[in-house]
Short mmCIF file of C-alpha atoms in Angstrom, two decimals:
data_model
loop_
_atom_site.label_atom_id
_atom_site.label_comp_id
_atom_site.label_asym_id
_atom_site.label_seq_id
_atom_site.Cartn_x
_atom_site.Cartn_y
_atom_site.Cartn_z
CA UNK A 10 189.45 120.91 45.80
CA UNK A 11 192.39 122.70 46.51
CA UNK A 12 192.53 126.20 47.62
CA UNK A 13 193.44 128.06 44.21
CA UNK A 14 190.26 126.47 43.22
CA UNK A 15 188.39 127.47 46.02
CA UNK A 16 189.54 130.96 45.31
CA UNK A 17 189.24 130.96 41.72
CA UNK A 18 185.32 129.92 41.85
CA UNK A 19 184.76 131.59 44.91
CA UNK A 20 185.83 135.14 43.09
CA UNK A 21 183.94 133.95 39.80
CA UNK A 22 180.77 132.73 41.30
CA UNK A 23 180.12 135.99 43.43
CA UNK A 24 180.34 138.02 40.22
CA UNK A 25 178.20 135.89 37.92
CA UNK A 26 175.46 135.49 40.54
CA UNK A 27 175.41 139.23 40.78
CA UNK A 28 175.50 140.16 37.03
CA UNK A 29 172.75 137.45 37.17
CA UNK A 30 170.42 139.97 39.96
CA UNK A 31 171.06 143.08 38.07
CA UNK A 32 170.43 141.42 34.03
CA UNK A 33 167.25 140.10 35.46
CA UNK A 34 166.38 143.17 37.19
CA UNK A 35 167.35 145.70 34.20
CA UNK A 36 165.80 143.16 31.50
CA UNK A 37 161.95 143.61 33.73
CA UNK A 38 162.41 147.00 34.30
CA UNK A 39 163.40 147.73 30.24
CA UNK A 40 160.30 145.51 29.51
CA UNK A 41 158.08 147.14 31.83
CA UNK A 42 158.60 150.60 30.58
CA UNK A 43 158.07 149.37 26.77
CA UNK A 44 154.11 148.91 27.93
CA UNK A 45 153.78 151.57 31.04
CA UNK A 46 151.22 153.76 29.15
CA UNK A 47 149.15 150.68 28.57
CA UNK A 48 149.40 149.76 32.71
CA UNK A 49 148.58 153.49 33.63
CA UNK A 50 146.28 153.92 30.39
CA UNK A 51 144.02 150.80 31.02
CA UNK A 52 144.77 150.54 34.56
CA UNK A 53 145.92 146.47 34.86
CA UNK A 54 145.51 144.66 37.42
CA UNK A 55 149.34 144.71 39.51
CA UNK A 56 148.84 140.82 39.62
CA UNK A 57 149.00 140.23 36.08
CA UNK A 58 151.70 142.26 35.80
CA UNK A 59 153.61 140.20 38.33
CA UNK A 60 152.33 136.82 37.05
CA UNK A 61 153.50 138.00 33.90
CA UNK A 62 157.02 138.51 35.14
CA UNK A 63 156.87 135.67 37.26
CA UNK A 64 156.62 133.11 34.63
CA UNK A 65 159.00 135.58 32.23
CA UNK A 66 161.75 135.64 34.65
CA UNK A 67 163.12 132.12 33.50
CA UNK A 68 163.24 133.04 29.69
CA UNK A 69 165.06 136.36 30.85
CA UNK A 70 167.59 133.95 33.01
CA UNK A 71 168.42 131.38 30.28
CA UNK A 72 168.86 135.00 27.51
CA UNK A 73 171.24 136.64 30.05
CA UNK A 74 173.78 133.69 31.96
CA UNK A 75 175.98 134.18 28.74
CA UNK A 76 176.57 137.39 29.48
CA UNK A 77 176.95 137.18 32.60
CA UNK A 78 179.83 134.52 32.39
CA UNK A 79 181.38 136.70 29.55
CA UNK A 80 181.52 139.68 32.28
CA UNK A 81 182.29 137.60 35.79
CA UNK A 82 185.36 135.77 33.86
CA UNK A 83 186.53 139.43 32.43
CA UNK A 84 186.24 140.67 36.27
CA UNK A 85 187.61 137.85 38.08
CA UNK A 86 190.34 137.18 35.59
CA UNK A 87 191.59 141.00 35.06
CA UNK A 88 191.60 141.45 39.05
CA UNK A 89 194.25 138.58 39.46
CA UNK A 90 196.15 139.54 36.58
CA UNK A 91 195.93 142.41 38.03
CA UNK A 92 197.35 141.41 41.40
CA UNK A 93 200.28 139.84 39.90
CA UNK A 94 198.52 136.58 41.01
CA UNK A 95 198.76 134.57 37.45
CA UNK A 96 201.98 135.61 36.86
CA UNK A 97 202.81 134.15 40.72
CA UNK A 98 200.73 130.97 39.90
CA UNK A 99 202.50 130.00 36.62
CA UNK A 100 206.46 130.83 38.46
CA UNK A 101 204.59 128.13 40.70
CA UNK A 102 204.62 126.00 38.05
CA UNK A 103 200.99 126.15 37.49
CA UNK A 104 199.91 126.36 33.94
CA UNK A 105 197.70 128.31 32.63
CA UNK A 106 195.27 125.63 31.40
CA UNK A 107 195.34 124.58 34.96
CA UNK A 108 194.47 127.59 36.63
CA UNK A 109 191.56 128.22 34.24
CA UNK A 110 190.19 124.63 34.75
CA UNK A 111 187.94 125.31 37.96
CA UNK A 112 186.63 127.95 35.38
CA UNK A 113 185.94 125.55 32.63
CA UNK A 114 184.05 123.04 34.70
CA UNK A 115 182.31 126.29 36.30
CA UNK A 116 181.12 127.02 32.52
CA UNK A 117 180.20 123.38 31.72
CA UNK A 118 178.12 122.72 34.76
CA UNK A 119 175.96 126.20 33.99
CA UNK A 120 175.67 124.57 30.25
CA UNK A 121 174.24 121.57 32.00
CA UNK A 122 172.13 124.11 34.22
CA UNK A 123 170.98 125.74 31.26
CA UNK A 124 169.86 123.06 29.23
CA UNK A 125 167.88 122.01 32.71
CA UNK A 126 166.24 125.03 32.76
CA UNK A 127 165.64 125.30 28.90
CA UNK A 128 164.26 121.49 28.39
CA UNK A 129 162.13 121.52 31.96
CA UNK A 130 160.98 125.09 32.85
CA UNK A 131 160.73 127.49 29.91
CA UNK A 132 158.50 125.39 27.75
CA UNK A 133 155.96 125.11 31.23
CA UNK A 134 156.53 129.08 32.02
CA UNK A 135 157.02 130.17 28.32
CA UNK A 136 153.29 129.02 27.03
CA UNK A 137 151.93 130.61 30.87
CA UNK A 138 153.65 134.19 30.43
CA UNK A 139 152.75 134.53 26.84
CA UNK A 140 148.95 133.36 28.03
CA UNK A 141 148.98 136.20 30.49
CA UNK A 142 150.17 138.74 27.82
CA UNK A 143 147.74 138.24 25.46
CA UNK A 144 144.92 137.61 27.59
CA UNK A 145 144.92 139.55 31.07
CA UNK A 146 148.19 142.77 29.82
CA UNK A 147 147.44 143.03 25.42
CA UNK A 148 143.04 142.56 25.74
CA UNK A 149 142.66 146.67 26.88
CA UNK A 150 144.10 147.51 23.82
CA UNK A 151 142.12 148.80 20.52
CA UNK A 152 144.33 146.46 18.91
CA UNK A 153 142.50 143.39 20.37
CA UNK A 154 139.64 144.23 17.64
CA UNK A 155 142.20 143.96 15.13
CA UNK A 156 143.68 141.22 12.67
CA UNK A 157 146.01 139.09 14.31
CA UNK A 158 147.99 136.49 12.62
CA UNK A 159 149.61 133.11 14.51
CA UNK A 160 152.22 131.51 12.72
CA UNK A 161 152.89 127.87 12.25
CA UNK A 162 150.01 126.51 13.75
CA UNK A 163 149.81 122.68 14.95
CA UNK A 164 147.54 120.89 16.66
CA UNK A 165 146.97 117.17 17.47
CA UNK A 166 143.27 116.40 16.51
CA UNK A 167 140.63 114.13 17.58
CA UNK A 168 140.08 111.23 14.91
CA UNK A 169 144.25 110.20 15.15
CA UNK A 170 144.64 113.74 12.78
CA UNK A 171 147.62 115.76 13.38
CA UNK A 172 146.99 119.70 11.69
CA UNK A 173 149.16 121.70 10.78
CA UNK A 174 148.63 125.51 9.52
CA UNK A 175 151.06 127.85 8.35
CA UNK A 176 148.84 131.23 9.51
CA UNK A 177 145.72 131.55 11.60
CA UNK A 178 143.78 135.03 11.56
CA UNK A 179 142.21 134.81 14.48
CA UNK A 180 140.28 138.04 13.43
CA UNK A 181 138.55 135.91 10.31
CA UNK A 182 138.93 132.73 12.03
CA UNK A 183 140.95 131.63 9.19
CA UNK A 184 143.66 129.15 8.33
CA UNK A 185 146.30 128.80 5.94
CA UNK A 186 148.34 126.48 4.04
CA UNK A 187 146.78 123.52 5.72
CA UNK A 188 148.36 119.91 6.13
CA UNK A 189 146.43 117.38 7.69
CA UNK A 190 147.93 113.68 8.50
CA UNK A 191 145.65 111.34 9.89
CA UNK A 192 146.95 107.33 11.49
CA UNK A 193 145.21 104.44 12.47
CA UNK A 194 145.02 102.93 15.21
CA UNK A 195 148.47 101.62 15.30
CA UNK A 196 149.82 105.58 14.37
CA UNK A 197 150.23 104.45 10.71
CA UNK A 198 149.92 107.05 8.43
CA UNK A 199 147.08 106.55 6.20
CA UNK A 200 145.65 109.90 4.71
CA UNK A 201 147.23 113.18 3.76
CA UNK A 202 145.10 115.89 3.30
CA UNK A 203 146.01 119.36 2.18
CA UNK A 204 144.18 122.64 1.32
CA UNK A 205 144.93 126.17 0.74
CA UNK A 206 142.56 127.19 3.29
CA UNK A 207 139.88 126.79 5.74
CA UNK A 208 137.12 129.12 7.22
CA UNK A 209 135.09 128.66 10.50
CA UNK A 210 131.49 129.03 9.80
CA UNK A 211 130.12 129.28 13.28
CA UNK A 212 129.74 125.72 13.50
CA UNK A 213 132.12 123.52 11.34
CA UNK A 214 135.17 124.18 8.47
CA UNK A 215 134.67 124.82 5.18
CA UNK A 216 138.13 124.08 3.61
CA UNK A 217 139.06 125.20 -0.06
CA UNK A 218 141.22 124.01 -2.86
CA UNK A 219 141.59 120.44 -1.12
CA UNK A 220 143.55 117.71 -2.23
CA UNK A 221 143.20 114.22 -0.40
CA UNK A 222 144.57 110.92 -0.88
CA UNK A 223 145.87 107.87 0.69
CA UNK A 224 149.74 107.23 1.90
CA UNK A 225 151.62 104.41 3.46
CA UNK A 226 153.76 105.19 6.59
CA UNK A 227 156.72 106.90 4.74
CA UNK A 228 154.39 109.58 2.88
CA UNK A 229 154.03 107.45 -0.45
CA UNK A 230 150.82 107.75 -2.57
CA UNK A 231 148.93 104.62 -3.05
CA UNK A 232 145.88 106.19 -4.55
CA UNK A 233 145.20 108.81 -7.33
CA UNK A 234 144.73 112.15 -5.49
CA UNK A 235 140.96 113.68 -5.17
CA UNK A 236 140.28 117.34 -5.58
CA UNK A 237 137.45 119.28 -3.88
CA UNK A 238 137.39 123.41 -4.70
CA UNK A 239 135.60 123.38 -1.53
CA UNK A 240 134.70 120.64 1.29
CA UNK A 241 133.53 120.42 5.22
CA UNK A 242 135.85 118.33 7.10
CA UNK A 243 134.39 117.32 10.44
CA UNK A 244 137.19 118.63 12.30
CA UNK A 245 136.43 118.82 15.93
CA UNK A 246 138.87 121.51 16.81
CA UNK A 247 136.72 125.10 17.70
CA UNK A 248 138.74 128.38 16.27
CA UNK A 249 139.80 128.45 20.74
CA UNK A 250 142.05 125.49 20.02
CA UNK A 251 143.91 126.79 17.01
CA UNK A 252 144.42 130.28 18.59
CA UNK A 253 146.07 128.24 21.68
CA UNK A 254 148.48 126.14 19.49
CA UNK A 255 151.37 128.26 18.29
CA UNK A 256 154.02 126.32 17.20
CA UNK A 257 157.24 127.58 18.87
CA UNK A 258 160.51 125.22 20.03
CA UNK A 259 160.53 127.18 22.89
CA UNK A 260 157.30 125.84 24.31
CA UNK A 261 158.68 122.33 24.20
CA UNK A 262 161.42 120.52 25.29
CA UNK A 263 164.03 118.09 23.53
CA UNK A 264 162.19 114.86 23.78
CA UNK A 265 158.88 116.85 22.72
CA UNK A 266 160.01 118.69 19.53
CA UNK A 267 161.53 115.39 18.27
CA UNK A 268 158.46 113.72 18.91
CA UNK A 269 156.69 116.58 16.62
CA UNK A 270 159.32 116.43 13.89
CA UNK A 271 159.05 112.71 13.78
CA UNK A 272 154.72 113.11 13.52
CA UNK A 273 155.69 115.84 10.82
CA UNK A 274 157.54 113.98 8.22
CA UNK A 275 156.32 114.40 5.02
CA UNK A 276 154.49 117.58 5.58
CA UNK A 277 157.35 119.16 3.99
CA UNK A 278 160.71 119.48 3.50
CA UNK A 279 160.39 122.92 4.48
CA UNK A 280 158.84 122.58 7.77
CA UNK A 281 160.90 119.72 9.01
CA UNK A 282 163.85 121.09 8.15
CA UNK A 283 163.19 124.47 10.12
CA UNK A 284 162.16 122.07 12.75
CA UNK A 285 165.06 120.07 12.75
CA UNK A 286 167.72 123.20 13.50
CA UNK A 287 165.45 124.20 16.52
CA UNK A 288 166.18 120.81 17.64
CA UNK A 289 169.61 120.26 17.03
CA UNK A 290 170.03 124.27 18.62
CA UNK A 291 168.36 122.96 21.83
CA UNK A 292 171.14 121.30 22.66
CA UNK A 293 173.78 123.74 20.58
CA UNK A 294 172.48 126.68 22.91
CA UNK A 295 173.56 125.78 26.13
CA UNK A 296 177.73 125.20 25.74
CA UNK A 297 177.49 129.23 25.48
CA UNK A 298 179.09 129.96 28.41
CA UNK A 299 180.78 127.35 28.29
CA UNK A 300 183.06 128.80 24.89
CA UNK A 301 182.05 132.59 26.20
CA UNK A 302 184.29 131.80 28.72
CA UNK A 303 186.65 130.13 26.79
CA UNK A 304 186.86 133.12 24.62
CA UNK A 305 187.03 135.85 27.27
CA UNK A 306 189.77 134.35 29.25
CA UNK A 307 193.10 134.89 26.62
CA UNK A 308 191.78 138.54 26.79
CA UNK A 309 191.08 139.44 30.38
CA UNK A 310 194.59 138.30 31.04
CA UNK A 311 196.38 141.11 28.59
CA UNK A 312 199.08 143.08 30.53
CA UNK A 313 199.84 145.95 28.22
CA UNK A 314 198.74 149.40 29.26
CA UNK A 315 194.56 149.53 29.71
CA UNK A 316 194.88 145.92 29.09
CA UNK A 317 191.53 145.63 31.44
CA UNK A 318 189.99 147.76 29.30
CA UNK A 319 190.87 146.51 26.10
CA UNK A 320 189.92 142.92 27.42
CA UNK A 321 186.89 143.70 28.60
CA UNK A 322 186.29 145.83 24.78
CA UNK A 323 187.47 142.98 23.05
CA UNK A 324 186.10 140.05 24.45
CA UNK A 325 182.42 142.00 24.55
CA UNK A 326 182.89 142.74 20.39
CA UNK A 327 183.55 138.93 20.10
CA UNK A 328 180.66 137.78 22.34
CA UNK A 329 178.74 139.39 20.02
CA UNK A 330 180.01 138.26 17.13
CA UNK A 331 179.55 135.10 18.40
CA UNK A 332 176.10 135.59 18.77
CA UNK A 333 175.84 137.01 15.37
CA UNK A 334 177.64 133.81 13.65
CA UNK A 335 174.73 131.88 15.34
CA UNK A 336 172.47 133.88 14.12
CA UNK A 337 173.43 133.34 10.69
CA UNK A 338 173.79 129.99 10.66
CA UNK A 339 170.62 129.43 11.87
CA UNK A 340 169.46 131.51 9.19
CA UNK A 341 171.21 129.39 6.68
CA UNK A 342 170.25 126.38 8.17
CA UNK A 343 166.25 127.14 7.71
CA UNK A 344 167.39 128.00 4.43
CA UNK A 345 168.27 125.16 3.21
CA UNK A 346 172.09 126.40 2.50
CA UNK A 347 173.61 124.27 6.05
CA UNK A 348 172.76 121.07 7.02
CA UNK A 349 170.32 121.59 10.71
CA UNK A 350 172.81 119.86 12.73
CA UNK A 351 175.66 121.90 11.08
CA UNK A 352 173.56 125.49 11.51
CA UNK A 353 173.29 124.43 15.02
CA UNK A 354 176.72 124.27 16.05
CA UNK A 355 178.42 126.13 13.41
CA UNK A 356 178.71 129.12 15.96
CA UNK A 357 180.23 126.84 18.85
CA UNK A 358 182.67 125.07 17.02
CA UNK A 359 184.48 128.28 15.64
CA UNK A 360 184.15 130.10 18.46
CA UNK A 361 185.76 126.89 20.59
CA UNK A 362 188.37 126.61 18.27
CA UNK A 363 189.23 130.32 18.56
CA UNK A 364 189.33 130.05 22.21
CA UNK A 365 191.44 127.06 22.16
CA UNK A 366 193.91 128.86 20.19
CA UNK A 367 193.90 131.93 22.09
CA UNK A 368 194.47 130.26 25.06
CA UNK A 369 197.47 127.98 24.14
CA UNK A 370 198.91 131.19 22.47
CA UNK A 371 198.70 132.70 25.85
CA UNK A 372 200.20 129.49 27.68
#
């Protein structure tokens, strides 16, 4: 490595590694004051509250690194522009696409970090710190008595079934919009069973409005459908395991979100297709820094009067505009308007394509 590089990641990596420390610290302590009444009101336990943290810490890492690339390449960046240093490296003959490489493998090796983090550790710590909330910082409250719906409910059965609810009232021990896919032996798909609801009893489910009938593998009917306004499926599965079974992508990684949209197919074009852009964002997500960085360089390096300032303004209003073109497409995507892959990475590839053009207009 030579020593421009040494001194270009050296100045970058001391600044994102302490924007890192204070995000993490200001995200706890904004999240800790949001429930302080509750902590002083029902007097919990200090441990919970630091278990809670413990396993949150992660999620708060992989929200904040983007902006804390956005603000360490603004900082390092502006200082030797500052300095008179770029203008010193380029009469050296050193391009500008040069002296930003060391950042741009900087940025690619956090994406690789990221996705690390976001694949391995948050869906381990994510299902543990949401455990702790709801069970040992949320049961003081009145509210525990009261109606609480889970969303998007699945659960892999005993009997080779795989169900899936849209809601679960925990309060009526009640599901919703109820799909149920049951294999053979060999994970063939044989049955498909759905319902517009199901109610625990106290000792088995009594589902209502059910339709059953048999499939092949790909979903096809090869039996007229039977109707039952109301039947008991011996489902083994206590109200305890359907409270516990949440469907969110960010309690699973890559490999295990494919594996559920691939045991999903033919539930729904809805489902799988919402399913499908959390996948293909899994891996979208990560390259953030990456093009934040991308994007924040052309305007760290302006040299008109407040130039930092304006940089620093600009770049921060584009960040999160990026953000908000994600959002969107993702929106659009579980819509039905994008294609999943295209909602994914609709954000990155105009915001990598701005960069790109940014920079060679600075070169």
């Amino acid at each position: 490595m030579k020593i421009i590089d040494r001194y270009i990641v050296k100045g970058f990596l001391g600044s994102f590694l302490w924007c890192l420390l204070v995000f993490v610290i200001m995200a706890v302590i904004i999240d800790i004051f949001s429930f302080i009444d509750d902590i002083v009101k029902y007097k919990i336990p200090l441990q919970s509250v630091i278990a809670f943290y413990f396993y949150y810490i992660p999620t708060i890492f992989v929200q904040i690194i983007p902006m804390a690339a956005l603000l360490s390449t603004i900082y390092m960046l502006s200082n030797l522009n500052k300095n008179n240093e770029i203008i010193a490296m380029k009469s050296s003959g050193v391009g500008l696409w040069r002296i930003l490489t060391p950042l741009l493998v900087l940025g690619l090796l956090i994406s690789a970090f990221t996705f690390m983090i976001n694949d391995r550790v948050i869906p381990l710590t994510s299902k543990v710190s949401q455990m702790i909330r709801r069970e040992e910082l949320e049961k003081y409250k009145s509210g525990d008595k009261q109606m609480k719906v889970i969303e998007n409910v699945a659960v892999y059965g005993t009997g080779n079934r795989i169900v899936f609810a849209r809601t679960y009232n925990t309060a009526e021990k009640k599901l919703s919009d109820i799909i149920i896919h049951e294999h053979d032996v060999g994970e063939n798909l044989v049955l498909k069973i759905t319902a517009n609801s199901a109610i625990w009893t106290g000792t088995e489910w009594k589902f209502i409005k059910v339709i059953m009938y048999k499939v092949d593998n790909s979903g096809k009917m090869l039996s007229s459908p039977i109707f039952y306004n109301e039947k008991i499926i011996p489902l083994k599965e206590r109200p305890r395991d359907f409270a516990n079974k949440e469907l969110k992508a960010d309690f699973m990684s890559y490999a295990e979100l494919r594996k559920y949209i691939d045991n999903f197919r033919g539930t729904g074009i809805k489902i799988t297709r919402n399913l499908l852009v959390d996948l293909n964002y899994k891996l979208a997500f990560p390259f953030t820094s990456l093009i934040i960085i991308m994007v924040a360089a052309p305007f760290a390096l302006l040299t008109m009067r407040g130039g930092v300032m304006i940089g620093i303004g600009t770049s921060i209003v584009i960040g999160l505009l990026y953000y908000a073109v994600i959002a969107i497409s993702l929106a659009f995507g579980k819509s039905g308007s994008l294609p999943p892959i295209i909602a994914a990475w609709a954000g990155n590839i105009i915001f990598t394509g701005i960069g790109i053009y940014l920079l060679n207009k600075r070169a």
